Amino acid sequence: MSQPTIESILQEKRLFHPGAEFSQNAHIKSLDEYKQLYEKAQADPEGFWAELAEKELDWFEKWNQVLDWQPPFAKWFVGGKINISYNCLDRHLTTPRRNKAALIWEGEPGDSRTLTYGELHREVCQMANVIKQLGVKKGDCVGIYMPMIPEAAIAMLACARIGAAHTVVFGGFSAEALKDRLEDAEAKLVITADGGWRKDAIVPLKEQVDKALQTGASSVDNVLVVKRTAQNIHMEPGRDHWWHDLQQGASGKCPAEPMDSEDMLFILYTSGTTGKPKGVVHTTGGYNLYSHVTLKWAFDLQETDIYWCTADVGWITGHSYIVYGPLSNGATTLMYEGVPRPSNPGCLWDVVEKYGVNIFYTAPTAIRALMKMGEHHPNARDLSSLRLLGTVGEPINPEAWIWYHRVIGGNRCPIVDTWWQTETGGFMITPLPGATPTKPGSATLPFPGIIADIVDAEGEAVTNQSGGYLVVKHPWPGMMRTVYKDPERFKQTYWEHIRPKNGEYIYFAGDGAHKDEDGYFWVMGRVDDVINVSGHRLGTMEIESALVSHPMVAEAAVVGKPDEVKGEDIVAFVTLEGEHQPSEALSKELKQHVVNEIGAIARPSEIRFTDDLPKTRSGKIMRRLLRNLAAGQEISGDTSTLQDRTVLEKLRGGA
Ligand code: WTA
């Protein structure tokens, strides 16, 4: 195949059929089988999910109602008793899976560890007993701020085991962001590590926890610290405890607490269109089922597969598809602490070769970065074990798709482009690899049971190529239940933007998309003030409020600018207070300020100082114009509502 060229998604016509052998052995073997499942689920969603819940999961007590739908609030498997830690561990122990590798872990410096289901169960029980001893009870919330080490998964499963909700905070978030999340969740305990390895340096996680607790989060009584990097850290007497000390005396037996199907399993904070991240709430039974079945069918998980998802446990992808989905299926899940870095650009392929990985799941931004590093890295390794490749996080451009397929997949692995969100709990639009012909750049068709559509602002179906808003028209088991402590915000954000005339509630995802003549969905990206940097969601308002919290900043407007590798990059337009003057030093300081407030993922690539921001007569910042400017494009569209037209001229000339 020749070198990839720039192609437009709208002109993409290539079709890739599943291989005959792949289809024969797959859970779902043909497009007809998919269609039958889809129609069955559409005709009777409750019956469809109930049948799967019965077949795929172990329940302590059966539900008495499949779905209680009080729009937009859903309850699934009402009255059912279940524990996800039990489904991920205990039930496998009475089968040959007892001695199967549950978790394979590879550390960045090259150390590694494998835990069988038996061993993982024992460690989870030990940690569950330890956190109980530290006063955590059913219904409490525990913060988890960890590097990518087995104890991160162990901590999540330990919380779930005793009925404590967890909130995992990505290790790249700053002390300030950690504090906000711990406060909102009213966490009683934080589980962390002394540090983690990232690009050959130590990320000082415990130090960040100390800072967070110095300035707030007074609900936290104890900190449990895993030793990973072994540098000197401060241990606050009475508050901080080493995991290895407490583990020694802890029993390896701890029965899983029977939870109500609708008990909260976790809160995960995600960016939205306002300044404050929202706590997405997922509950137990429905989430367990949904993460389990979607992984099984979309990645065609088989008993002997070694499965590797490169996400961090701090994101929903890590929750559903490193920890809960794979373990509930009794699979072998691989966890890697490192990322490609100058000292080892081929590290991902070393891991594939070392463990004979069969299923590999990553993000378009990673694929584009790997493309840039050159084919010689993957070509120098044996990647023949791979049989399926997944992608998530943003629309994948066809050239990256084709490269992934050819260079990593050896033209034989199906590419499974999964569209979903923190809010949806699991895959929503995705090929089923033995059934669905794929098109580069399209996430293809909805998962059975998911009634997705593209509509206009009135909720009317849109069929033309220019597309509309991506919505979901029927509740599904993995959907978020609410915004933590803010049901009104849940309602407004997801269910009230689009109100069809018939008064029905439909879920608005925040993405724009169009459908082609085969009914394939092509997701185009966010239609709200959320930008997607390297597959991470960031609210422009969130970064703006970080900037204006700096004493020299008067006003800030943040927009995304197209970037070849990251998808989008952050550009901030800033006006200064009083007599302060723009300078290179101040620009650096403001970037660092955002890093301190949120984390390195939110660092603006560019700060543009300006005397004024373009606003409408009602005072709304016209981000659309700033996006054009940031991208170096001509201003497009209507500028008649602009309050002061000279602002634009100044921005064009002077920035
Ligand atoms: C985007 C990640 C196109 C989308 C699981 C969505 C995608 C947001 C895809 C959710 C995909 C995710 N194709 N866009 N396959 N997957 N997105 O909550 O804009 O971190 O709304 O969940 O990522 O990001 P989140």
Tab-separated table of N, CA and C in Angstrom, residues 104-240:
chain	number	residue	atom	x	y	z
A	104	ILE	N	-2.045	-9.275	34.075
A	104	ILE	CA	-0.602	-9.251	33.782
A	104	ILE	C	-0.205	-7.796	33.831
A	105	TRP	N	0.844	-7.517	34.575
A	105	TRP	CA	1.257	-6.124	34.698
A	105	TRP	C	2.707	-5.968	34.272
A	106	GLU	N	2.950	-4.934	33.492
A	106	GLU	CA	4.311	-4.606	33.070
A	106	GLU	C	4.610	-3.177	33.539
A	107	GLY	N	5.642	-3.023	34.369
A	107	GLY	CA	6.015	-1.706	34.864
A	107	GLY	C	6.879	-0.967	33.850
A	108	GLU	N	6.915	0.357	33.960
A	108	GLU	CA	7.715	1.116	32.981
A	108	GLU	C	9.187	0.730	32.998
A	109	PRO	N	9.802	0.569	34.189
A	109	PRO	CA	11.227	0.195	34.185
A	109	PRO	C	11.483	-1.253	33.747
A	110	GLY	N	10.433	-2.022	33.466
A	110	GLY	CA	10.639	-3.383	32.971
A	110	GLY	C	10.354	-4.456	34.005
A	111	ASP	N	9.966	-4.060	35.221
A	111	ASP	CA	9.547	-5.064	36.203
A	111	ASP	C	8.146	-5.537	35.832
A	112	SER	N	7.762	-6.707	36.307
A	112	SER	CA	6.458	-7.209	35.901
A	112	SER	C	5.891	-8.137	36.966
A	113	ARG	N	4.603	-8.423	36.830
A	113	ARG	CA	3.920	-9.244	37.802
A	113	ARG	C	2.686	-9.871	37.148
A	114	THR	N	2.415	-11.109	37.480
A	114	THR	CA	1.184	-11.734	37.000
A	114	THR	C	0.402	-12.228	38.200
A	115	LEU	N	-0.877	-11.905	38.242
A	115	LEU	CA	-1.742	-12.400	39.316
A	115	LEU	C	-2.795	-13.321	38.723
A	116	THR	N	-2.896	-14.527	39.250
A	116	THR	CA	-3.973	-15.413	38.822
A	116	THR	C	-5.272	-14.931	39.465
A	117	TYR	N	-6.380	-15.504	39.013
A	117	TYR	CA	-7.652	-15.143	39.650
A	117	TYR	C	-7.610	-15.448	41.150
A	118	GLY	N	-7.000	-16.567	41.514
A	118	GLY	CA	-6.898	-16.915	42.930
A	118	GLY	C	-6.106	-15.867	43.700
A	119	GLU	N	-4.983	-15.458	43.116
A	119	GLU	CA	-4.132	-14.475	43.796
A	119	GLU	C	-4.782	-13.097	43.852
A	120	LEU	N	-5.407	-12.707	42.755
A	120	LEU	CA	-6.057	-11.393	42.725
A	120	LEU	C	-7.180	-11.347	43.763
A	121	HIS	N	-7.922	-12.438	43.839
A	121	HIS	CA	-9.005	-12.519	44.820
A	121	HIS	C	-8.458	-12.317	46.225
A	122	ARG	N	-7.340	-13.003	46.528
A	122	ARG	CA	-6.788	-12.902	47.882
A	122	ARG	C	-6.365	-11.466	48.187
A	123	GLU	N	-5.682	-10.826	47.230
A	123	GLU	CA	-5.216	-9.455	47.499
A	123	GLU	C	-6.365	-8.468	47.618
A	124	VAL	N	-7.393	-8.678	46.803
A	124	VAL	CA	-8.559	-7.790	46.890
A	124	VAL	C	-9.210	-7.946	48.267
A	125	CYS	N	-9.327	-9.197	48.722
A	125	CYS	CA	-9.920	-9.428	50.047
A	125	CYS	C	-9.074	-8.766	51.133
A	126	GLN	N	-7.755	-8.902	51.002
A	126	GLN	CA	-6.885	-8.270	52.003
A	126	GLN	C	-7.086	-6.759	52.032
A	127	MET	N	-7.115	-6.153	50.843
A	127	MET	CA	-7.272	-4.697	50.853
A	127	MET	C	-8.658	-4.307	51.353
A	128	ALA	N	-9.653	-5.117	51.024
A	128	ALA	CA	-11.006	-4.833	51.508
A	128	ALA	C	-11.013	-4.834	53.039
A	129	ASN	N	-10.322	-5.821	53.627
A	129	ASN	CA	-10.268	-5.876	55.087
A	129	ASN	C	-9.506	-4.680	55.665
A	130	VAL	N	-8.450	-4.275	54.970
A	130	VAL	CA	-7.672	-3.125	55.444
A	130	VAL	C	-8.500	-1.845	55.398
A	131	ILE	N	-9.228	-1.646	54.319
A	131	ILE	CA	-9.961	-0.377	54.259
A	131	ILE	C	-11.145	-0.365	55.232
A	132	LYS	N	-11.667	-1.557	55.510
A	132	LYS	CA	-12.698	-1.638	56.556
A	132	LYS	C	-12.103	-1.221	57.896
A	133	GLN	N	-10.894	-1.766	58.135
A	133	GLN	CA	-10.194	-1.464	59.391
A	133	GLN	C	-9.919	0.037	59.500
A	134	LEU	N	-9.761	0.712	58.366
A	134	LEU	CA	-9.537	2.157	58.379
A	134	LEU	C	-10.860	2.929	58.451
A	135	GLY	N	-11.920	2.213	58.726
A	135	GLY	CA	-13.185	2.892	59.016
A	135	GLY	C	-14.104	3.090	57.823
A	136	VAL	N	-13.761	2.520	56.664
A	136	VAL	CA	-14.631	2.705	55.493
A	136	VAL	C	-15.802	1.734	55.572
A	137	LYS	N	-16.986	2.267	55.368
A	137	LYS	CA	-18.192	1.439	55.453
A	137	LYS	C	-18.952	1.457	54.138
A	138	LYS	N	-19.841	0.492	54.008
A	138	LYS	CA	-20.755	0.459	52.864
A	138	LYS	C	-21.406	1.831	52.701
A	139	GLY	N	-21.398	2.332	51.476
A	139	GLY	CA	-22.012	3.637	51.238
A	139	GLY	C	-21.034	4.809	51.306
A	140	ASP	N	-19.837	4.589	51.886
A	140	ASP	CA	-18.823	5.655	51.900
A	140	ASP	C	-18.173	5.771	50.528
A	141	CYS	N	-17.414	6.851	50.357
A	141	CYS	CA	-16.686	7.005	49.101
A	141	CYS	C	-15.176	7.044	49.365
A	142	VAL	N	-14.427	6.391	48.476
A	142	VAL	CA	-12.970	6.305	48.596
A	142	VAL	C	-12.337	6.918	47.352
A	143	GLY	N	-11.364	7.807	47.542
A	143	GLY	CA	-10.633	8.378	46.409
A	143	GLY	C	-9.457	7.474	46.051
A	144	ILE	N	-9.240	7.259	44.768
A	144	ILE	CA	-8.119	6.432	44.323
A	144	ILE	C	-7.280	7.280	43.368
A	145	TYR	N	-6.020	7.479	43.713
A	145	TYR	CA	-5.136	8.375	42.945
A	145	TYR	C	-3.832	7.620	42.756
A	146	MET	N	-3.766	6.869	41.671
A	146	MET	CA	-2.750	5.827	41.560
A	146	MET	C	-2.036	5.832	40.226
A	147	PRO	N	-0.829	5.302	40.214
A	147	PRO	CA	-0.195	5.021	38.930
A	147	PRO	C	-0.806	3.743	38.357
A	148	MET	N	-0.340	3.333	37.195
A	148	MET	CA	-0.880	2.125	36.571
A	148	MET	C	-0.164	0.897	37.127
A	149	ILE	N	-0.566	0.528	38.330
A	149	ILE	CA	0.004	-0.662	38.979
A	149	ILE	C	-1.171	-1.542	39.420
A	150	PRO	N	-0.913	-2.838	39.648
A	150	PRO	CA	-2.033	-3.738	39.970
A	150	PRO	C	-2.888	-3.233	41.129
A	151	GLU	N	-2.245	-2.549	42.094
A	151	GLU	CA	-2.992	-2.089	43.268
A	151	GLU	C	-4.088	-1.092	42.897
A	152	ALA	N	-3.999	-0.459	41.736
A	152	ALA	CA	-5.080	0.439	41.315
A	152	ALA	C	-6.353	-0.386	41.084
A	153	ALA	N	-6.217	-1.492	40.358
A	153	ALA	CA	-7.368	-2.369	40.110
A	153	ALA	C	-7.812	-3.032	41.411
A	154	ILE	N	-6.836	-3.432	42.219
A	154	ILE	CA	-7.147	-4.084	43.494
A	154	ILE	C	-7.968	-3.140	44.380
A	155	ALA	N	-7.576	-1.875	44.394
A	155	ALA	CA	-8.292	-0.890	45.211
A	155	ALA	C	-9.743	-0.742	44.746
A	156	MET	N	-9.938	-0.669	43.427
A	156	MET	CA	-11.304	-0.522	42.908
A	156	MET	C	-12.159	-1.731	43.311
A	157	LEU	N	-11.596	-2.915	43.106
A	157	LEU	CA	-12.345	-4.139	43.411
A	157	LEU	C	-12.581	-4.296	44.914
A	158	ALA	N	-11.627	-3.801	45.721
A	158	ALA	CA	-11.778	-3.885	47.176
A	158	ALA	C	-12.926	-2.991	47.637
A	159	CYS	N	-13.005	-1.790	47.073
A	159	CYS	CA	-14.110	-0.884	47.416
A	159	CYS	C	-15.432	-1.529	47.028
A	160	ALA	N	-15.505	-2.003	45.783
A	160	ALA	CA	-16.749	-2.600	45.289
A	160	ALA	C	-17.152	-3.787	46.165
A	161	ARG	N	-16.175	-4.507	46.642
A	161	ARG	CA	-16.423	-5.694	47.441
A	161	ARG	C	-17.174	-5.389	48.735
A	162	ILE	N	-16.806	-4.265	49.366
A	162	ILE	CA	-17.451	-3.939	50.641
A	162	ILE	C	-18.585	-2.917	50.463
A	163	GLY	N	-18.824	-2.535	49.214
A	163	GLY	CA	-19.945	-1.623	48.977
A	163	GLY	C	-19.610	-0.159	49.156
A	164	ALA	N	-18.302	0.167	49.119
A	164	ALA	CA	-17.909	1.581	49.137
A	164	ALA	C	-17.787	2.033	47.682
A	165	ALA	N	-18.258	3.239	47.386
A	165	ALA	CA	-18.102	3.759	46.025
A	165	ALA	C	-16.670	4.263	45.879
A	166	HIS	N	-16.114	4.166	44.693
A	166	HIS	CA	-14.793	4.772	44.497
A	166	HIS	C	-14.893	5.932	43.533
A	167	THR	N	-13.952	6.846	43.693
A	167	THR	CA	-13.785	7.849	42.654
A	167	THR	C	-12.313	7.856	42.298
A	168	VAL	N	-12.017	7.380	41.099
A	168	VAL	CA	-10.630	7.316	40.666
A	168	VAL	C	-10.291	8.661	40.028
A	169	VAL	N	-9.193	9.258	40.484
A	169	VAL	CA	-8.749	10.530	39.911
A	169	VAL	C	-7.466	10.243	39.137
A	170	PHE	N	-7.472	10.577	37.866
A	170	PHE	CA	-6.320	10.345	36.993
A	170	PHE	C	-5.054	10.916	37.639
A	171	GLY	N	-3.986	10.115	37.655
A	171	GLY	CA	-2.732	10.502	38.297
A	171	GLY	C	-2.072	11.731	37.681
A	172	GLY	N	-2.539	12.154	36.510
A	172	GLY	CA	-1.988	13.355	35.880
A	172	GLY	C	-2.702	14.620	36.324
A	173	PHE	N	-3.770	14.487	37.100
A	173	PHE	CA	-4.441	15.683	37.605
A	173	PHE	C	-3.647	16.286	38.755
A	174	SER	N	-3.739	17.602	38.886
A	174	SER	CA	-2.982	18.318	39.914
A	174	SER	C	-3.622	18.136	41.291
A	175	ALA	N	-2.882	18.591	42.328
A	175	ALA	CA	-3.383	18.540	43.699
A	175	ALA	C	-4.713	19.294	43.813
A	176	GLU	N	-4.795	20.409	43.120
A	176	GLU	CA	-5.994	21.250	43.166
A	176	GLU	C	-7.212	20.493	42.601
A	177	ALA	N	-6.998	19.860	41.447
A	177	ALA	CA	-8.087	19.101	40.819
A	177	ALA	C	-8.458	17.904	41.688
A	178	LEU	N	-7.462	17.278	42.285
A	178	LEU	CA	-7.710	16.153	43.189
A	178	LEU	C	-8.559	16.607	44.373
A	179	LYS	N	-8.166	17.727	44.946
A	179	LYS	CA	-8.893	18.255	46.104
A	179	LYS	C	-10.368	18.501	45.762
A	180	ASP	N	-10.614	19.161	44.626
A	180	ASP	CA	-12.002	19.441	44.217
A	180	ASP	C	-12.830	18.168	44.150
A	181	ARG	N	-12.237	17.124	43.573
A	181	ARG	CA	-12.979	15.872	43.377
A	181	ARG	C	-13.210	15.160	44.712
A	182	LEU	N	-12.173	15.141	45.561
A	182	LEU	CA	-12.326	14.494	46.874
A	182	LEU	C	-13.382	15.217	47.691
A	183	GLU	N	-13.412	16.540	47.556
A	183	GLU	CA	-14.394	17.323	48.312
A	183	GLU	C	-15.803	17.055	47.820
A	184	ASP	N	-15.973	17.082	46.512
A	184	ASP	CA	-17.315	16.870	45.973
A	184	ASP	C	-17.831	15.483	46.348
A	185	ALA	N	-16.929	14.487	46.300
A	185	ALA	CA	-17.342	13.104	46.586
A	185	ALA	C	-17.383	12.819	48.085
A	186	GLU	N	-16.903	13.760	48.893
A	186	GLU	CA	-16.806	13.586	50.347
A	186	GLU	C	-16.086	12.287	50.705
A	187	ALA	N	-14.938	12.091	50.066
A	187	ALA	CA	-14.182	10.849	50.271
A	187	ALA	C	-13.655	10.765	51.698
A	188	LYS	N	-13.691	9.547	52.245
A	188	LYS	CA	-13.209	9.342	53.615
A	188	LYS	C	-11.766	8.853	53.632
A	189	LEU	N	-11.387	8.172	52.571
A	189	LEU	CA	-10.059	7.568	52.484
A	189	LEU	C	-9.500	7.870	51.099
A	190	VAL	N	-8.180	8.042	51.029
A	190	VAL	CA	-7.534	8.134	49.718
A	190	VAL	C	-6.545	6.979	49.613
A	191	ILE	N	-6.615	6.247	48.513
A	191	ILE	CA	-5.623	5.209	48.259
A	191	ILE	C	-4.697	5.745	47.168
A	192	THR	N	-3.396	5.763	47.459
A	192	THR	CA	-2.447	6.343	46.510
A	192	THR	C	-1.146	5.546	46.548
A	193	ALA	N	-0.119	6.067	45.886
A	193	ALA	CA	1.201	5.447	45.932
A	193	ALA	C	2.213	6.542	46.197
A	194	ASP	N	3.406	6.151	46.632
A	194	ASP	CA	4.445	7.171	46.822
A	194	ASP	C	4.701	7.916	45.521
A	195	GLY	N	4.701	7.175	44.422
A	195	GLY	CA	4.870	7.799	43.113
A	195	GLY	C	4.590	6.789	42.027
A	196	GLY	N	4.711	7.236	40.785
A	196	GLY	CA	4.556	6.330	39.653
A	196	GLY	C	5.595	6.701	38.620
A	197	TRP	N	5.864	5.809	37.687
A	197	TRP	CA	6.838	6.113	36.634
A	197	TRP	C	6.134	6.644	35.420
A	198	ARG	N	6.616	7.767	34.904
A	198	ARG	CA	6.095	8.278	33.643
A	198	ARG	C	7.241	8.897	32.860
A	199	LYS	N	7.501	8.329	31.683
A	199	LYS	CA	8.589	8.799	30.822
A	199	LYS	C	9.890	8.911	31.599
A	200	ASP	N	10.246	7.857	32.283
A	200	ASP	CA	11.510	7.713	33.013
A	200	ASP	C	11.653	8.668	34.197
A	201	ALA	N	10.583	9.310	34.603
A	201	ALA	CA	10.664	10.188	35.781
A	201	ALA	C	9.574	9.769	36.771
A	202	ILE	N	9.756	10.204	38.018
A	202	ILE	CA	8.770	9.876	39.048
A	202	ILE	C	7.668	10.938	39.083
A	203	VAL	N	6.421	10.492	39.060
A	203	VAL	CA	5.295	11.399	39.302
A	203	VAL	C	5.019	11.338	40.807
A	204	PRO	N	5.207	12.458	41.519
A	204	PRO	CA	5.122	12.416	42.986
A	204	PRO	C	3.685	12.439	43.486
A	205	LEU	N	3.010	11.311	43.401
A	205	LEU	CA	1.579	11.280	43.709
A	205	LEU	C	1.288	11.609	45.167
A	206	LYS	N	2.057	11.022	46.070
A	206	LYS	CA	1.780	11.246	47.493
A	206	LYS	C	1.945	12.722	47.854
A	207	GLU	N	2.931	13.352	47.262
A	207	GLU	CA	3.146	14.780	47.509
A	207	GLU	C	1.907	15.586	47.099
A	208	GLN	N	1.300	15.196	45.985
A	208	GLN	CA	0.088	15.886	45.520
A	208	GLN	C	-1.069	15.651	46.496
A	209	VAL	N	-1.144	14.426	47.019
A	209	VAL	CA	-2.199	14.133	48.001
A	209	VAL	C	-1.987	15.005	49.235
A	210	ASP	N	-0.740	15.102	49.689
A	210	ASP	CA	-0.441	15.949	50.857
A	210	ASP	C	-0.909	17.379	50.619
A	211	LYS	N	-0.587	17.894	49.438
A	211	LYS	CA	-0.984	19.269	49.106
A	211	LYS	C	-2.503	19.403	49.100
A	212	ALA	N	-3.162	18.432	48.487
A	212	ALA	CA	-4.630	18.495	48.403
A	212	ALA	C	-5.225	18.516	49.806
A	213	LEU	N	-4.667	17.696	50.703
A	213	LEU	CA	-5.251	17.595	52.041
A	213	LEU	C	-4.859	18.773	52.935
A	214	GLN	N	-3.774	19.445	52.581
A	214	GLN	CA	-3.406	20.651	53.338
A	214	GLN	C	-4.403	21.771	53.108
A	215	THR	N	-4.946	21.819	51.868
A	215	THR	CA	-5.796	22.958	51.532
A	215	THR	C	-7.284	22.643	51.601
A	216	GLY	N	-7.638	21.388	51.836
A	216	GLY	CA	-9.076	21.078	51.877
A	216	GLY	C	-9.331	19.600	52.019
A	217	ALA	N	-10.468	19.167	51.485
A	217	ALA	CA	-10.896	17.766	51.528
A	217	ALA	C	-10.834	17.226	52.951
A	218	SER	N	-11.488	17.952	53.864
A	218	SER	CA	-11.388	17.610	55.282
A	218	SER	C	-12.143	16.323	55.631
A	219	SER	N	-12.933	15.806	54.694
A	219	SER	CA	-13.621	14.542	54.956
A	219	SER	C	-12.649	13.359	55.007
A	220	VAL	N	-11.455	13.535	54.456
A	220	VAL	CA	-10.498	12.422	54.372
A	220	VAL	C	-9.812	12.208	55.732
A	221	ASP	N	-10.001	10.990	56.290
A	221	ASP	CA	-9.394	10.682	57.591
A	221	ASP	C	-8.084	9.923	57.443
A	222	ASN	N	-7.983	9.121	56.383
A	222	ASN	CA	-6.832	8.239	56.248
A	222	ASN	C	-6.327	8.203	54.812
A	223	VAL	N	-5.023	7.908	54.694
A	223	VAL	CA	-4.421	7.743	53.369
A	223	VAL	C	-3.671	6.422	53.374
A	224	LEU	N	-3.978	5.590	52.401
A	224	LEU	CA	-3.318	4.290	52.289
A	224	LEU	C	-2.322	4.393	51.136
A	225	VAL	N	-1.043	4.097	51.424
A	225	VAL	CA	0.012	4.384	50.441
A	225	VAL	C	0.693	3.098	49.989
A	226	VAL	N	0.678	2.874	48.679
A	226	VAL	CA	1.373	1.722	48.109
A	226	VAL	C	2.794	2.157	47.760
A	227	LYS	N	3.766	1.312	48.090
A	227	LYS	CA	5.150	1.670	47.747
A	227	LYS	C	5.431	1.248	46.321
A	228	ARG	N	5.774	2.227	45.481
A	228	ARG	CA	6.073	1.912	44.088
A	228	ARG	C	7.460	2.419	43.708
A	229	THR	N	7.719	3.712	43.951
A	229	THR	CA	8.968	4.304	43.458
A	229	THR	C	10.028	4.409	44.553
A	230	ALA	N	9.606	4.299	45.800
A	230	ALA	CA	10.515	4.217	46.947
A	230	ALA	C	11.378	5.460	47.189
A	231	GLN	N	10.988	6.624	46.673
A	231	GLN	CA	11.699	7.845	47.069
A	231	GLN	C	11.194	8.261	48.446
A	232	ASN	N	11.903	9.185	49.090
A	232	ASN	CA	11.462	9.636	50.403
A	232	ASN	C	10.161	10.415	50.302
A	233	ILE	N	9.217	10.069	51.153
A	233	ILE	CA	7.989	10.865	51.185
A	233	ILE	C	7.620	11.142	52.637
A	234	HIS	N	6.782	12.131	52.812
A	234	HIS	CA	6.300	12.436	54.158
A	234	HIS	C	5.152	11.490	54.499
A	235	MET	N	5.196	10.902	55.701
A	235	MET	CA	4.055	10.089	56.161
A	235	MET	C	3.508	10.756	57.412
A	236	GLU	N	2.286	11.220	57.322
A	236	GLU	CA	1.657	11.932	58.435
A	236	GLU	C	1.197	10.912	59.487
A	237	PRO	N	1.773	10.980	60.699
A	237	PRO	CA	1.408	9.976	61.701
A	237	PRO	C	-0.099	10.009	61.983
A	238	GLY	N	-0.667	8.821	62.101
A	238	GLY	CA	-2.099	8.723	62.398
A	238	GLY	C	-2.975	8.811	61.171
A	239	ARG	N	-2.495	9.464	60.120
A	239	ARG	CA	-3.317	9.622	58.908
A	239	ARG	C	-2.850	8.694	57.775
A	240	ASP	N	-1.536	8.594	57.621
A	240	ASP	CA	-0.987	7.868	56.469
A	240	ASP	C	-0.508	6.476	56.882
